[in-house]
Structure formats: structure tokens, C-alpha cells
Amino acid sequence: MGRGSGGRGDFLVIDGFKDFLIRNWLEELSYYLKIWKGRI
């Protein structure tokens, strides 16, 4: 019941959230790599 468009909407939200998390994680990673390289 209400699985058609609702489910797909949830998927879009989850995908958007995943993209946000991955982008955030990559920014954090590059930031820490810069600090780490600066220390060496």
C-alpha cells in the first residue's frame, strides 16, 4: 500500500543523503591528509 511513488521517494532521499555523506567524508579526508602531509 502506497509503495509505488512513496518507496521511490524514500530511495531518492537516501541516495541524496548518501551523496551528502560521501562528499562530506571526502572533504574531511582531504583535510586530514593535508594536515598529515604538513606534519611529515
mmCIF file of N, CA and C in Angstrom:
data_model
loop_
_atom_site.group_PDB
_atom_site.id
_atom_site.type_symbol
_atom_site.label_atom_id
_atom_site.label_comp_id
_atom_site.label_asym_id
_atom_site.label_seq_id
_atom_site.Cartn_x
_atom_site.Cartn_y
_atom_site.Cartn_z
ATOM 1 N N MET A 1 0.834 -1.205 0.000
ATOM 2 C CA MET A 1 0.000 0.000 0.000
ATOM 3 C C MET A 1 0.866 1.251 0.000
ATOM 4 N N GLY A 2 0.690 2.080 -1.022
ATOM 5 C CA GLY A 2 1.480 3.304 -1.115
ATOM 6 C C GLY A 2 2.955 3.030 -1.317
ATOM 7 N N ARG A 3 3.217 1.910 -2.008
ATOM 8 C CA ARG A 3 4.618 1.520 -2.170
ATOM 9 C C ARG A 3 5.228 2.137 -3.434
ATOM 10 N N GLY A 4 4.386 2.444 -4.432
ATOM 11 C CA GLY A 4 4.879 2.925 -5.724
ATOM 12 C C GLY A 4 5.752 4.156 -5.634
ATOM 13 N N SER A 5 5.124 5.321 -5.511
ATOM 14 C CA SER A 5 5.897 6.563 -5.551
ATOM 15 C C SER A 5 6.567 6.833 -4.205
ATOM 16 N N GLY A 6 5.919 6.411 -3.119
ATOM 17 C CA GLY A 6 6.482 6.664 -1.794
ATOM 18 C C GLY A 6 7.835 5.992 -1.621
ATOM 19 N N GLY A 7 7.913 4.716 -2.039
ATOM 20 C CA GLY A 7 9.170 3.990 -1.908
ATOM 21 C C GLY A 7 10.272 4.635 -2.714
ATOM 22 N N ARG A 8 9.924 5.045 -3.939
ATOM 23 C CA ARG A 8 10.929 5.669 -4.790
ATOM 24 C C ARG A 8 11.387 6.994 -4.178
ATOM 25 N N GLY A 9 10.447 7.711 -3.575
ATOM 26 C CA GLY A 9 10.803 8.976 -2.925
ATOM 27 C C GLY A 9 11.797 8.748 -1.802
ATOM 28 N N ASP A 10 11.544 7.685 -1.033
ATOM 29 C CA ASP A 10 12.465 7.361 0.049
ATOM 30 C C ASP A 10 13.847 7.036 -0.505
ATOM 31 N N PHE A 11 13.865 6.320 -1.614
ATOM 32 C CA PHE A 11 15.143 5.972 -2.230
ATOM 33 C C PHE A 11 15.903 7.225 -2.643
ATOM 34 N N LEU A 12 15.183 8.198 -3.216
ATOM 35 C CA LEU A 12 15.828 9.438 -3.642
ATOM 36 C C LEU A 12 16.406 10.167 -2.439
ATOM 37 N N VAL A 13 15.649 10.181 -1.347
ATOM 38 C CA VAL A 13 16.144 10.846 -0.140
ATOM 39 C C VAL A 13 17.399 10.147 0.359
ATOM 40 N N ILE A 14 17.355 8.809 0.370
ATOM 41 C CA ILE A 14 18.506 8.037 0.853
ATOM 42 C C ILE A 14 19.715 8.265 -0.057
ATOM 43 N N ASP A 15 19.494 8.266 -1.373
ATOM 44 C CA ASP A 15 20.593 8.499 -2.313
ATOM 45 C C ASP A 15 21.187 9.885 -2.102
ATOM 46 N N GLY A 16 20.327 10.888 -1.935
ATOM 47 C CA GLY A 16 20.813 12.246 -1.706
ATOM 48 C C GLY A 16 21.623 12.322 -0.420
ATOM 49 N N PHE A 17 21.141 11.638 0.600
ATOM 50 C CA PHE A 17 21.835 11.638 1.881
ATOM 51 C C PHE A 17 23.183 10.947 1.753
ATOM 52 N N LYS A 18 23.206 9.845 0.978
ATOM 53 C CA LYS A 18 24.466 9.123 0.755
ATOM 54 C C LYS A 18 25.464 10.016 0.029
ATOM 55 N N ASP A 19 24.981 10.709 -1.022
ATOM 56 C CA ASP A 19 25.859 11.622 -1.756
ATOM 57 C C ASP A 19 26.417 12.676 -0.812
ATOM 58 N N PHE A 20 25.559 13.216 0.054
ATOM 59 C CA PHE A 20 25.990 14.230 1.014
ATOM 60 C C PHE A 20 27.047 13.663 1.954
ATOM 61 N N LEU A 21 26.798 12.461 2.470
ATOM 62 C CA LEU A 21 27.740 11.844 3.401
ATOM 63 C C LEU A 21 29.079 11.585 2.730
ATOM 64 N N ILE A 22 29.026 11.054 1.498
ATOM 65 C CA ILE A 22 30.263 10.728 0.787
ATOM 66 C C ILE A 22 31.054 11.999 0.500
ATOM 67 N N ARG A 23 30.350 13.054 0.062
ATOM 68 C CA ARG A 23 31.042 14.309 -0.229
ATOM 69 C C ARG A 23 31.654 14.870 1.046
ATOM 70 N N ASN A 24 30.898 14.825 2.135
ATOM 71 C CA ASN A 24 31.378 15.317 3.423
ATOM 72 C C ASN A 24 32.606 14.529 3.855
ATOM 73 N N TRP A 25 32.530 13.193 3.691
ATOM 74 C CA TRP A 25 33.613 12.311 4.101
ATOM 75 C C TRP A 25 34.873 12.592 3.284
ATOM 76 N N LEU A 26 34.700 12.830 1.978
ATOM 77 C CA LEU A 26 35.855 13.101 1.124
ATOM 78 C C LEU A 26 36.504 14.418 1.511
ATOM 79 N N GLU A 27 35.678 15.421 1.847
ATOM 80 C CA GLU A 27 36.240 16.703 2.263
ATOM 81 C C GLU A 27 37.031 16.540 3.545
ATOM 82 N N GLU A 28 36.458 15.805 4.504
ATOM 83 C CA GLU A 28 37.155 15.555 5.770
ATOM 84 C C GLU A 28 38.469 14.833 5.509
ATOM 85 N N LEU A 29 38.425 13.824 4.635
ATOM 86 C CA LEU A 29 39.597 13.014 4.349
ATOM 87 C C LEU A 29 40.709 13.871 3.748
ATOM 88 N N SER A 30 40.358 14.694 2.757
ATOM 89 C CA SER A 30 41.377 15.525 2.117
ATOM 90 C C SER A 30 41.928 16.543 3.112
ATOM 91 N N TYR A 31 41.073 17.039 3.998
ATOM 92 C CA TYR A 31 41.506 17.997 5.020
ATOM 93 C C TYR A 31 42.531 17.351 5.948
ATOM 94 N N TYR A 32 42.212 16.140 6.430
ATOM 95 C CA TYR A 32 43.135 15.458 7.333
ATOM 96 C C TYR A 32 44.414 15.047 6.616
ATOM 97 N N LEU A 33 44.308 14.703 5.329
ATOM 98 C CA LEU A 33 45.510 14.346 4.574
ATOM 99 C C LEU A 33 46.441 15.546 4.457
ATOM 100 N N LYS A 34 45.858 16.731 4.251
ATOM 101 C CA LYS A 34 46.681 17.943 4.164
ATOM 102 C C LYS A 34 47.414 18.178 5.472
ATOM 103 N N ILE A 35 46.698 18.023 6.595
ATOM 104 C CA ILE A 35 47.325 18.215 7.903
ATOM 105 C C ILE A 35 48.424 17.176 8.108
ATOM 106 N N TRP A 36 48.097 15.919 7.742
ATOM 107 C CA TRP A 36 49.041 14.824 7.932
ATOM 108 C C TRP A 36 50.301 15.053 7.103
ATOM 109 N N LYS A 37 50.134 15.494 5.855
ATOM 110 C CA LYS A 37 51.292 15.755 4.996
ATOM 111 C C LYS A 37 52.101 16.927 5.536
ATOM 112 N N GLY A 38 51.416 17.906 6.103
ATOM 113 C CA GLY A 38 52.110 19.062 6.664
ATOM 114 C C GLY A 38 52.961 18.684 7.862
ATOM 115 N N ARG A 39 52.554 17.648 8.577
ATOM 116 C CA ARG A 39 53.285 17.231 9.769
ATOM 117 C C ARG A 39 54.578 16.517 9.415
ATOM 118 N N ILE A 40 54.571 15.794 8.304
ATOM 119 C CA ILE A 40 55.736 14.979 7.945
ATOM 120 C C ILE A 40 56.897 15.863 7.477
#
